[in-house]
mmCIF file of C-alpha atoms (C1' of nucleotides) in Angstrom:
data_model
loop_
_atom_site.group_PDB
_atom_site.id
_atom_site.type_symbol
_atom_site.label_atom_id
_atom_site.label_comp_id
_atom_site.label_asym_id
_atom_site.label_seq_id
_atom_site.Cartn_x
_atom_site.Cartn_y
_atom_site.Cartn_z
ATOM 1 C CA UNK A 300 -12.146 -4.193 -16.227
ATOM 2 C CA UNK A 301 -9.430 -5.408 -14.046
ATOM 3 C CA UNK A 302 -7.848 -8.530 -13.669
ATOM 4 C CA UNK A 303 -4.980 -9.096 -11.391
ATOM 5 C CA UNK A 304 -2.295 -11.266 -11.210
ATOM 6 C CA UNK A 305 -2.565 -15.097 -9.952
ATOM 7 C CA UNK A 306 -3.050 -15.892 -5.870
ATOM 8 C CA UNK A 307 0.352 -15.335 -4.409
ATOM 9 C CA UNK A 308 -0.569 -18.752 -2.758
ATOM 10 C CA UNK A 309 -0.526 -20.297 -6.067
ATOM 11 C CA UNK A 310 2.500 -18.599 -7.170
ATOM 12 C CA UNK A 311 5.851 -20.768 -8.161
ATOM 13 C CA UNK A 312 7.616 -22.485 -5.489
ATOM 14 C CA UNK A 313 10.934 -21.146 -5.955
ATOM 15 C CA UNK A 314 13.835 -23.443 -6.242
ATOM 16 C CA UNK A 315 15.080 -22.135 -2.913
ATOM 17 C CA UNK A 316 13.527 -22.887 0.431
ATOM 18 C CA UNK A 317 12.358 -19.569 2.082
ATOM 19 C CA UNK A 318 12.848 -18.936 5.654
ATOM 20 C CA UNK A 319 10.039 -16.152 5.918
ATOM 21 C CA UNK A 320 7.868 -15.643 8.679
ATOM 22 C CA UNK A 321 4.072 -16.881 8.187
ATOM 23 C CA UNK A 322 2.365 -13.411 7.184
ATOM 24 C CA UNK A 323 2.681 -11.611 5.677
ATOM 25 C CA UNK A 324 5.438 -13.094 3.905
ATOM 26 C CA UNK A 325 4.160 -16.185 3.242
ATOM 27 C CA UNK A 326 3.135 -16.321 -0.329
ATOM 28 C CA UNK A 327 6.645 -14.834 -1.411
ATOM 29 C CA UNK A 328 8.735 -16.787 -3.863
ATOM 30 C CA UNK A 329 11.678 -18.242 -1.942
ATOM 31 C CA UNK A 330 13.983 -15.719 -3.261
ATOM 32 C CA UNK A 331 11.541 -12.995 -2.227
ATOM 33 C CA UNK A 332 11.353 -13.774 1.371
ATOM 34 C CA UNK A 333 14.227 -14.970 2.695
ATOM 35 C CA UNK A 334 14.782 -13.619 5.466
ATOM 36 C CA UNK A 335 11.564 -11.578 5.365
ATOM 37 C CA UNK A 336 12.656 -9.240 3.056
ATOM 38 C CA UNK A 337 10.139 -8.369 0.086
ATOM 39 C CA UNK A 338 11.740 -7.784 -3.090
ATOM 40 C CA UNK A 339 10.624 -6.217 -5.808
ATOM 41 C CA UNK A 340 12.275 -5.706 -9.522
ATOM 42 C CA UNK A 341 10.171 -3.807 -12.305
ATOM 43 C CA UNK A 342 10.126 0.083 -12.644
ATOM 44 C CA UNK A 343 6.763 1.656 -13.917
ATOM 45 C CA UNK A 344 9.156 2.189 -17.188
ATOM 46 C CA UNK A 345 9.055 -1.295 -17.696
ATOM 47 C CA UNK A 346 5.396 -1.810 -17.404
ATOM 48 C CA UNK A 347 3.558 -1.424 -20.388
ATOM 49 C CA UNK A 348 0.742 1.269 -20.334
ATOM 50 C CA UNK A 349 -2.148 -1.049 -19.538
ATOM 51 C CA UNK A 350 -0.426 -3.686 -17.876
ATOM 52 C CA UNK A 351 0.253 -1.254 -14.759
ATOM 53 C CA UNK A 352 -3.543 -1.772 -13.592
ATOM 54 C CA UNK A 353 -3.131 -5.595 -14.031
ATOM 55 C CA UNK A 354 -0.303 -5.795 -11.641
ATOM 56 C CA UNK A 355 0.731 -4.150 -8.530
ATOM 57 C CA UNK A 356 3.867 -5.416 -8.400
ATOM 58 C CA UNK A 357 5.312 -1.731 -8.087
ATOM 59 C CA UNK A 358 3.695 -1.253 -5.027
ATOM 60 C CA UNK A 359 5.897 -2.952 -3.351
ATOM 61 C CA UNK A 360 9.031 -0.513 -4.536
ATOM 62 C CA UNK A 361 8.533 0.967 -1.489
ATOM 63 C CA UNK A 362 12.192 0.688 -0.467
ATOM 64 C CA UNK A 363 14.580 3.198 -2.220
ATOM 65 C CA UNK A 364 16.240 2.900 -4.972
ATOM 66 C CA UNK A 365 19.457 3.189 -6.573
ATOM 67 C CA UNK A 366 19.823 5.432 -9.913
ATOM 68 C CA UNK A 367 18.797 3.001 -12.703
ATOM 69 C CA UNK A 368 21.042 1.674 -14.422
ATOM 70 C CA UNK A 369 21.998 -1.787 -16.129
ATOM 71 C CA UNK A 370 23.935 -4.232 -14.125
ATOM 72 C CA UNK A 371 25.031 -7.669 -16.154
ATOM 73 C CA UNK A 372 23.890 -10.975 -14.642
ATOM 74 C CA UNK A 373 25.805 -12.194 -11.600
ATOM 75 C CA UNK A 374 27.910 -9.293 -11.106
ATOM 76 C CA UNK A 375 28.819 -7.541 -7.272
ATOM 77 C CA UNK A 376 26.691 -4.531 -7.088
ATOM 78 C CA UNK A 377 27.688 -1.120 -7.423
ATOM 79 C CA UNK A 378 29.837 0.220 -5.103
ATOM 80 C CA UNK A 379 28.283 3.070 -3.166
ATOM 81 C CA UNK A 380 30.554 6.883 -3.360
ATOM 82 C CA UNK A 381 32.358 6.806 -0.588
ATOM 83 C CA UNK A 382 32.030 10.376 -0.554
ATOM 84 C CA UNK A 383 28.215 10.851 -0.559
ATOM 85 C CA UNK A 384 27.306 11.926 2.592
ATOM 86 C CA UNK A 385 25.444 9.187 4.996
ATOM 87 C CA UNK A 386 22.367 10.451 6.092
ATOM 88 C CA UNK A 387 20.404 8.491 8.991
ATOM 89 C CA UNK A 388 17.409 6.203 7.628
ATOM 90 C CA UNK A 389 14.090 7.421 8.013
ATOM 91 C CA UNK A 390 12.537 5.692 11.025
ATOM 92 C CA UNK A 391 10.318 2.970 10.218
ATOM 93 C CA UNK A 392 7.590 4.977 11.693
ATOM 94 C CA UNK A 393 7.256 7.703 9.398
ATOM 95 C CA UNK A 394 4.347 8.683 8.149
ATOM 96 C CA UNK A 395 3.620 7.113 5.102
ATOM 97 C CA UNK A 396 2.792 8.742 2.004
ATOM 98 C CA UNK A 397 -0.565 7.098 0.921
ATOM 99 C CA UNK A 398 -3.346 9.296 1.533
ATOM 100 C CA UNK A 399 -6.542 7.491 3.914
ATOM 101 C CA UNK A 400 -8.035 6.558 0.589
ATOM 102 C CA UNK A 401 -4.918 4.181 -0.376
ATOM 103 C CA UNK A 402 -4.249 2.982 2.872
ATOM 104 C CA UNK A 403 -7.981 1.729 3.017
ATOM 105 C CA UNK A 404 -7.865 0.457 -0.485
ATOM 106 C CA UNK A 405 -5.301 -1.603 0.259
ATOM 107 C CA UNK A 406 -6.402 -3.389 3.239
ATOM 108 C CA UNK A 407 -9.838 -3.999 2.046
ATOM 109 C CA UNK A 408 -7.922 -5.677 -1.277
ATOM 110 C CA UNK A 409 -5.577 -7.401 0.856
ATOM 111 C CA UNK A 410 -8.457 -9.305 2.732
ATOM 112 C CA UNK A 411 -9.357 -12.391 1.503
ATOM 113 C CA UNK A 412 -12.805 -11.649 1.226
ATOM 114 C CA UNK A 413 -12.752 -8.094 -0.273
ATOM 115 C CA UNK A 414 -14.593 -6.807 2.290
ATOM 116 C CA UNK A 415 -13.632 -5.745 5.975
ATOM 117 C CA UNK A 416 -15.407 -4.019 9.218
ATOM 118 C CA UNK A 417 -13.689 -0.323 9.694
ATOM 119 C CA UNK A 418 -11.677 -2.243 12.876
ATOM 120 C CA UNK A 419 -10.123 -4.737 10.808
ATOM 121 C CA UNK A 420 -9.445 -1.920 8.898
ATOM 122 C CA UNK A 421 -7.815 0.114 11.291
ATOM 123 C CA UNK A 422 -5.765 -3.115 12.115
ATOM 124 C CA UNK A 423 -4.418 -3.769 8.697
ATOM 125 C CA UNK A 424 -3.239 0.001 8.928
ATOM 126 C CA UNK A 425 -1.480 -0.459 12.329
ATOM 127 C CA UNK A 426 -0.248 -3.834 11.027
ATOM 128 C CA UNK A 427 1.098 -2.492 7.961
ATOM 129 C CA UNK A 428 2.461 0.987 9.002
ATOM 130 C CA UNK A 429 3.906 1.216 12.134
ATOM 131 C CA UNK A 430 3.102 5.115 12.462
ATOM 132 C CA UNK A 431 0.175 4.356 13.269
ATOM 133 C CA UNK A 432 0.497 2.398 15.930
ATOM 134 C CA UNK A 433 1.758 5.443 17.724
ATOM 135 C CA UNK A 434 -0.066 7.463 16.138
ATOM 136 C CA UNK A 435 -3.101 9.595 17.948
ATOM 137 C CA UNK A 436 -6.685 8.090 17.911
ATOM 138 C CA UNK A 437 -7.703 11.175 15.148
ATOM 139 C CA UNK A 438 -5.944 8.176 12.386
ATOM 140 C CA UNK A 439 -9.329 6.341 12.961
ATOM 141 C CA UNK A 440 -11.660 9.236 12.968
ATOM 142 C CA UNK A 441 -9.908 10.408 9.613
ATOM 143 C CA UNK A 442 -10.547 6.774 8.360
ATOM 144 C CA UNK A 443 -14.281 6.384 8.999
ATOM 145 C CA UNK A 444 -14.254 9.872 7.675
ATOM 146 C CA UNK A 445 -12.816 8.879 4.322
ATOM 147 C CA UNK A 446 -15.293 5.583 3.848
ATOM 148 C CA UNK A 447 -18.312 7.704 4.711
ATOM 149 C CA UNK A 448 -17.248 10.475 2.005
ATOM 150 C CA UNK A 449 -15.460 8.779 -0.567
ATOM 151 C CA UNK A 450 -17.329 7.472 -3.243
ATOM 152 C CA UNK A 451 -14.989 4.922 -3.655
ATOM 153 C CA UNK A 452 -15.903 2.632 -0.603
ATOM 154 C CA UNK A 453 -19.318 1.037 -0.437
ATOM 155 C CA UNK A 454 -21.036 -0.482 2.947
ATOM 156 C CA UNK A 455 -22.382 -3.352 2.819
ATOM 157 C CA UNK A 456 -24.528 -4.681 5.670
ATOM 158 C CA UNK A 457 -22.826 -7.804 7.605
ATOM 159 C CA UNK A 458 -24.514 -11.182 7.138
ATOM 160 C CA UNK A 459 -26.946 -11.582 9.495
ATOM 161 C CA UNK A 460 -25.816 -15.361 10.188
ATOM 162 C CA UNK A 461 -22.429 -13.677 11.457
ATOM 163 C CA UNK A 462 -23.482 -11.199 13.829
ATOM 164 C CA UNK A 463 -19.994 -10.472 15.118
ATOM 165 C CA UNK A 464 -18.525 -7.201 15.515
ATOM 166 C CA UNK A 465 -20.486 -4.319 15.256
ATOM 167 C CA UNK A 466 -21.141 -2.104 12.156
ATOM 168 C CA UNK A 467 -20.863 -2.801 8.209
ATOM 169 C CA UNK A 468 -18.553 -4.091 5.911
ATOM 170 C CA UNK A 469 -16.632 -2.295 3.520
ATOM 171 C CA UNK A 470 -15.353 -3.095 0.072
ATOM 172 C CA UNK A 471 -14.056 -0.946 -2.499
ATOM 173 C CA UNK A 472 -16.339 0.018 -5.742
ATOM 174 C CA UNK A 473 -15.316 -1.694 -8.670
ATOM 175 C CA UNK A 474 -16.091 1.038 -10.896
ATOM 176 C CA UNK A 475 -13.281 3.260 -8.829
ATOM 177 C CA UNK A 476 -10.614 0.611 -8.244
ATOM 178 C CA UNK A 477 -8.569 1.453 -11.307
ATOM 179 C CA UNK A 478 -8.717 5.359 -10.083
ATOM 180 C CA UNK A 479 -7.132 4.126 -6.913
ATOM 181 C CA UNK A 480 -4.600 1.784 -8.020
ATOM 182 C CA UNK A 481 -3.754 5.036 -10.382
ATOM 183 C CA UNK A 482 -3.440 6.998 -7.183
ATOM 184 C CA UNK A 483 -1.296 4.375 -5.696
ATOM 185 C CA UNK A 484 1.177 4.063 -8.443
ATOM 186 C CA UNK A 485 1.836 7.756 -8.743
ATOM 187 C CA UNK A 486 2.088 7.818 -5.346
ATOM 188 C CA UNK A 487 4.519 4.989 -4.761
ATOM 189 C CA UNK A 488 6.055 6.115 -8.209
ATOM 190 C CA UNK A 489 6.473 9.417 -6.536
ATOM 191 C CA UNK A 490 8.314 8.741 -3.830
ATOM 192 C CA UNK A 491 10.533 5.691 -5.646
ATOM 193 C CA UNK A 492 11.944 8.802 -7.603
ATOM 194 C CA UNK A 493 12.277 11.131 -4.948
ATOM 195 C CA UNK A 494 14.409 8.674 -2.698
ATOM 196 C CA UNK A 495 18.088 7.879 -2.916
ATOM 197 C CA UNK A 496 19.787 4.802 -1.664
ATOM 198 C CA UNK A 497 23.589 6.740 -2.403
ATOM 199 C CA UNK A 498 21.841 8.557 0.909
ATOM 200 C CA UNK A 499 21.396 4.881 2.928
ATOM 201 C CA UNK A 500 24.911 3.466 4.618
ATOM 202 C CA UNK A 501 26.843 0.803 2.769
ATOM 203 C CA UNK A 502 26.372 -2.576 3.131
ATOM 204 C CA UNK A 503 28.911 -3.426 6.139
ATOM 205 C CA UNK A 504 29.647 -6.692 4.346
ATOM 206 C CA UNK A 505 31.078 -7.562 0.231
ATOM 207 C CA UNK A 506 27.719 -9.003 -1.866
ATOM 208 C CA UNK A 507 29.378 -12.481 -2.880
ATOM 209 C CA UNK A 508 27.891 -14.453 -5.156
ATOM 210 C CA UNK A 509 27.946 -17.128 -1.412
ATOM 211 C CA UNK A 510 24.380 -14.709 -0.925
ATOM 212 C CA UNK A 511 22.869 -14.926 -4.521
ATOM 213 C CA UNK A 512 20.358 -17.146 -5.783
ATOM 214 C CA UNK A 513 18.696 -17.738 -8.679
ATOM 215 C CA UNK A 514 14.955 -18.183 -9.263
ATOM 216 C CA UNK A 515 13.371 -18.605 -12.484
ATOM 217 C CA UNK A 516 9.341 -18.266 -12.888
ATOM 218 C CA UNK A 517 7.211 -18.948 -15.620
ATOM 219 C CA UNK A 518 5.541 -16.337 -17.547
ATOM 220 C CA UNK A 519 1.834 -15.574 -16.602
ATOM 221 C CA UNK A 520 -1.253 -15.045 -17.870
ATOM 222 C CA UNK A 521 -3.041 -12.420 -15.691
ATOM 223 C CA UNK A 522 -6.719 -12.776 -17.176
ATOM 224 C CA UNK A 523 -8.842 -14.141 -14.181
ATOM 225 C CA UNK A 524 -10.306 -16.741 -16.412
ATOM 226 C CA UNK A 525 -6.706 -18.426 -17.277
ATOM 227 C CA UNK A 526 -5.914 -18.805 -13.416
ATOM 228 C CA UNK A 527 -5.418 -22.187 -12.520
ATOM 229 C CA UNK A 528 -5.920 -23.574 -9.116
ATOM 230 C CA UNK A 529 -2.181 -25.307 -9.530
ATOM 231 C CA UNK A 530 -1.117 -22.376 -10.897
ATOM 232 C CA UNK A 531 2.696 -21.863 -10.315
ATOM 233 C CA UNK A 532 3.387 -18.726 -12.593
ATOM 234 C CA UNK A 533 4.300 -15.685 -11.029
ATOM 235 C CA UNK A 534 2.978 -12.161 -11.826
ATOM 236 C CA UNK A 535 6.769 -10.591 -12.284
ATOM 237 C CA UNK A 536 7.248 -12.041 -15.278
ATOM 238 C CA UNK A 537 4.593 -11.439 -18.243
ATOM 239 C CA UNK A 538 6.660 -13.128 -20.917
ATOM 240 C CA UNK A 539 9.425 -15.716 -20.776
ATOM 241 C CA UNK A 540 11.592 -16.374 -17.976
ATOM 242 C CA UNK A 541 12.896 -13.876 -15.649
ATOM 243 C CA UNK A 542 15.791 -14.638 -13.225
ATOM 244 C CA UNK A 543 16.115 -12.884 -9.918
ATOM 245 C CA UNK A 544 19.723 -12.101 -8.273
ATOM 246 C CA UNK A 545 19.325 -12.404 -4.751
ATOM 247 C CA UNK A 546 21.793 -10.691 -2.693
ATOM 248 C CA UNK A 547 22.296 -10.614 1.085
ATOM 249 C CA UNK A 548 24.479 -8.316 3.834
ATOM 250 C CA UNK A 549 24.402 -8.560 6.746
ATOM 251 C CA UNK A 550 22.527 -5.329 7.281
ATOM 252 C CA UNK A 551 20.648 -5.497 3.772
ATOM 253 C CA UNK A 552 18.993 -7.594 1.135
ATOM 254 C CA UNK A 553 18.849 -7.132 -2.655
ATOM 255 C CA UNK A 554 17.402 -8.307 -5.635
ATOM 256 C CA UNK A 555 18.817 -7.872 -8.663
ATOM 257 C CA UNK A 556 17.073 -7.974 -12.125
ATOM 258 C CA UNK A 557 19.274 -8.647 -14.984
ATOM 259 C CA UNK A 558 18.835 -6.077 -17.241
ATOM 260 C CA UNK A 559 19.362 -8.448 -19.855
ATOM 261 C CA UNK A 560 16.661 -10.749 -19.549
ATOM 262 C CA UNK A 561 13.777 -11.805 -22.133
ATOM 263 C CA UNK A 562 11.640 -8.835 -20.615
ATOM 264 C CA UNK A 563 13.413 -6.713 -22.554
ATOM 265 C CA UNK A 564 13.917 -4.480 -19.267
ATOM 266 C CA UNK A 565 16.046 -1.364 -20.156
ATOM 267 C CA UNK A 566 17.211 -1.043 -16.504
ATOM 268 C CA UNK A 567 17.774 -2.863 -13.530
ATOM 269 C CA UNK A 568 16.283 -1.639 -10.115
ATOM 270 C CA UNK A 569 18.124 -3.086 -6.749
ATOM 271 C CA UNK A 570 15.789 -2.409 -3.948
ATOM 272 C CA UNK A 571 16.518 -1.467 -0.465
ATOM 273 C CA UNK A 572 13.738 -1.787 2.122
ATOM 274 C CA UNK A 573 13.335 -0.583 5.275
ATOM 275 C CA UNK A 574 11.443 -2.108 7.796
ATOM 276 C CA UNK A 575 8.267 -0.479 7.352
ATOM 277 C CA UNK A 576 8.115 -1.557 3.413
ATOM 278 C CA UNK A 577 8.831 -4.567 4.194
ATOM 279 C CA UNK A 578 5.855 -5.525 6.413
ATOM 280 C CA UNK A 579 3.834 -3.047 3.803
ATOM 281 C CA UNK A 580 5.411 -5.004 0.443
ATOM 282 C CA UNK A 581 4.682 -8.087 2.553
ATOM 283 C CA UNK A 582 0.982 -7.494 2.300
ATOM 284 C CA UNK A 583 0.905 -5.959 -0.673
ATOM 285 C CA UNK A 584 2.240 -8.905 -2.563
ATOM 286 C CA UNK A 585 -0.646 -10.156 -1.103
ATOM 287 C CA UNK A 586 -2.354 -7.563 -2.842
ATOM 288 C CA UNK A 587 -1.050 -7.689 -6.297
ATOM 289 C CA UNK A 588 -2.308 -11.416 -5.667
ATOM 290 C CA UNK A 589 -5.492 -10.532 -5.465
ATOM 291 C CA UNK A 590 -6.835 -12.759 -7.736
ATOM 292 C CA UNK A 591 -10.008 -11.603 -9.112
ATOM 293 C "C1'" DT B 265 -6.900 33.377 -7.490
ATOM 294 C "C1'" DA B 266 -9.924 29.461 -7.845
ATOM 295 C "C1'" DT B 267 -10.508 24.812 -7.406
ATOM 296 C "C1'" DG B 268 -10.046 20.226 -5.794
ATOM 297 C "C1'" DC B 269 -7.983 16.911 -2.861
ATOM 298 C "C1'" DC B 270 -6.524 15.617 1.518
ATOM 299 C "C1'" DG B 271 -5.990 15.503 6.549
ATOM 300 C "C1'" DT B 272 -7.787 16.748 10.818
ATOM 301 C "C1'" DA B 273 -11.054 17.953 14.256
ATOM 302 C "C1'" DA B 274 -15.442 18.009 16.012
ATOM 303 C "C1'" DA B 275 -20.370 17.267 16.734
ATOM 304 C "C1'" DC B 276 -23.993 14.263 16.504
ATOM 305 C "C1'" DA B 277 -26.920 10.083 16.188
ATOM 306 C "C1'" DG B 278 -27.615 5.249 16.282
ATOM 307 C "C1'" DA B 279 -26.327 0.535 17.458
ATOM 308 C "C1'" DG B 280 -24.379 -2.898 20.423
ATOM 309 C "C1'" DA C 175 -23.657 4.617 30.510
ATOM 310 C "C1'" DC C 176 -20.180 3.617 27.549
ATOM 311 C "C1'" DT C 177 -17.901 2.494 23.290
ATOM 312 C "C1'" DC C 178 -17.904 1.930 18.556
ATOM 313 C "C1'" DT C 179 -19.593 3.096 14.123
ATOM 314 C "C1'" DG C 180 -21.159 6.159 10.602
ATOM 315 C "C1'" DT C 181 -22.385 10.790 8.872
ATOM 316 C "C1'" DT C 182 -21.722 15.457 8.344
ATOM 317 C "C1'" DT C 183 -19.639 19.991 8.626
ATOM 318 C "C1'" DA C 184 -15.819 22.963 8.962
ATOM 319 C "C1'" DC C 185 -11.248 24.451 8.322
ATOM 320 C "C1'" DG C 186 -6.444 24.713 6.782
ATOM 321 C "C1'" DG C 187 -2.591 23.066 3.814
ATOM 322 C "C1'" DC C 188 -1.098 21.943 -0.562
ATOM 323 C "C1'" DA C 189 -0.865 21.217 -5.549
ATOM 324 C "C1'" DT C 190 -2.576 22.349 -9.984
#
DNA sequence: TATGCCGTAAACAGAG
DNA sequence: ACTCTGTTTACGGCAT
């Protein structure tokens, strides 16, 4: 059985005031969304063996990441080698790595009802990943494809009370879910591994403790049965406090975990994310919120 | 090499 | 008639 973490509408109200756009932002913790930005602090290595299907808080390390290592609390971040070579960022609009399966997965568990018509489908896709907006029409074809054949994805026939729209509705199996949040961890844990931020240019301003805030959040529960409607907990934190560095550039956002904190976290992760992840860890924050 | 998964293309039928 | 939806088949690439 699954249980995810708390609605990210219910989640703490942070002791900063966000700035973040509506959606898909809007359920962020202050720190989280400041400008927009989605950050995101625990490595699968810090996520105990069956707490990685109870939270999908990884899926949002979509940006790249710097080597692990431990950084002390309020400290500058690590300057970037000089003489690594700068390679241009990926464009936003690269293809991204999730396979038809994940990408419907996700925007079927990122709808509020569970369920969704193959359009709204397609537009949680083109929302979410801006390759496909350019993409060619075969995107959709491959998409239908994958809910007719996957044994994952279930029709369901549309209310008759709400004849809008044409065709079915489709939600994900329950029996397959954890195989496909599997699917998307390796797959996001994949390509955290594979990236390099020594690779993305340096911030073009110092980090000074002038861009840093400080967010605490209550430890949560992430049984279904112990949410609370005024719930204020947030699913990043499973025991104790945790306290989130918030650093800004000009060009570039990061959050900073301490490595030091009750979580016992052996590293600390300082994400980078591009445009695309952003919208994508914007939603998918949505997602981890599923609340089940 | 065999197998399975995935992406893509295409054909087709039915519904709106 | 047209578009959208859903199913099915086929094929190639890739990883195991």
């Amino acid at each position: 059985p699954i249980s995810f973490p708390p609605s990210p509408s219910s989640l703490s109200p942070s002791t900063a005031e966000s700035s973040h756009s509506p959606s898909p932002l809007s359920h962020c913790t202050a720190s989280q969304c400041l400008t927009g930005q989605t950050i995101q602090c625990l490595s699968p290595s810090n996520i105990s063996d069956q707490d990685d299907l109870t939270c999908l808080n990884w899926l949002h390390q979509r940006g790249n990441l710097l080597p692990l290592q431990p950084i002390p609390k309020m400290t500058a971040l690590p300057q970037l080698e000089a003489s690594q070579p700068t390679q241009p960022l990926p464009p936003a609009s690269s293809k991204p790595p999730y396979s038809f399966s994940s990408l419907i997965f996700m925007a079927i568990e990122d709808s509020p009802d569970k369920r969704l018509p193959v359009k709204d489908i397609y537009e949680w896709i083109v929302n979410n990943f801006p390759f496909y907006r350019t993409a060619s029409g075969g995107w959709r074809n491959s998409v239908r494809h994958n809910l007719s054949l996957s044994k994952s994805f279930r029709r369901i026939q549309r209310d008759k009370s709400q004849c809008v729209g044409k065709g079915s509705l489709w939600c994900v199996c329950p029996e397959y879910q954890p195989a496909l949040l599997e699917v998307l961890r390796k797959t996001h844990s994949y390509h955290s591994t594979n990236s390099n931020l020594i690779n993305k240019p340096t911030p073009t301003c110092p980090l000074t403790p002038d861009h840093e805030e400080l967010v605490t959040m209550e430890s949560v529960d992430y049984q279904q049965e112990e949410v609370c409607e005024d719930m204020e907990k947030d699913p990043l934190s499973d025991s104790g406090y945790i306290e989130l560095h918030y650093y800004q550039s000009q060009q570039y956002q990061y959050l900073v975990l301490p490595g030091d904190t009750e979580l016992d976290l052996e590293t600390v992760e300082i994400l980078q994310l591009d445009a695309e992840a952003q919208e994508a860890a914007g939603s998918l924050l949505d997602l981890a919120g599923g609340g089940y």
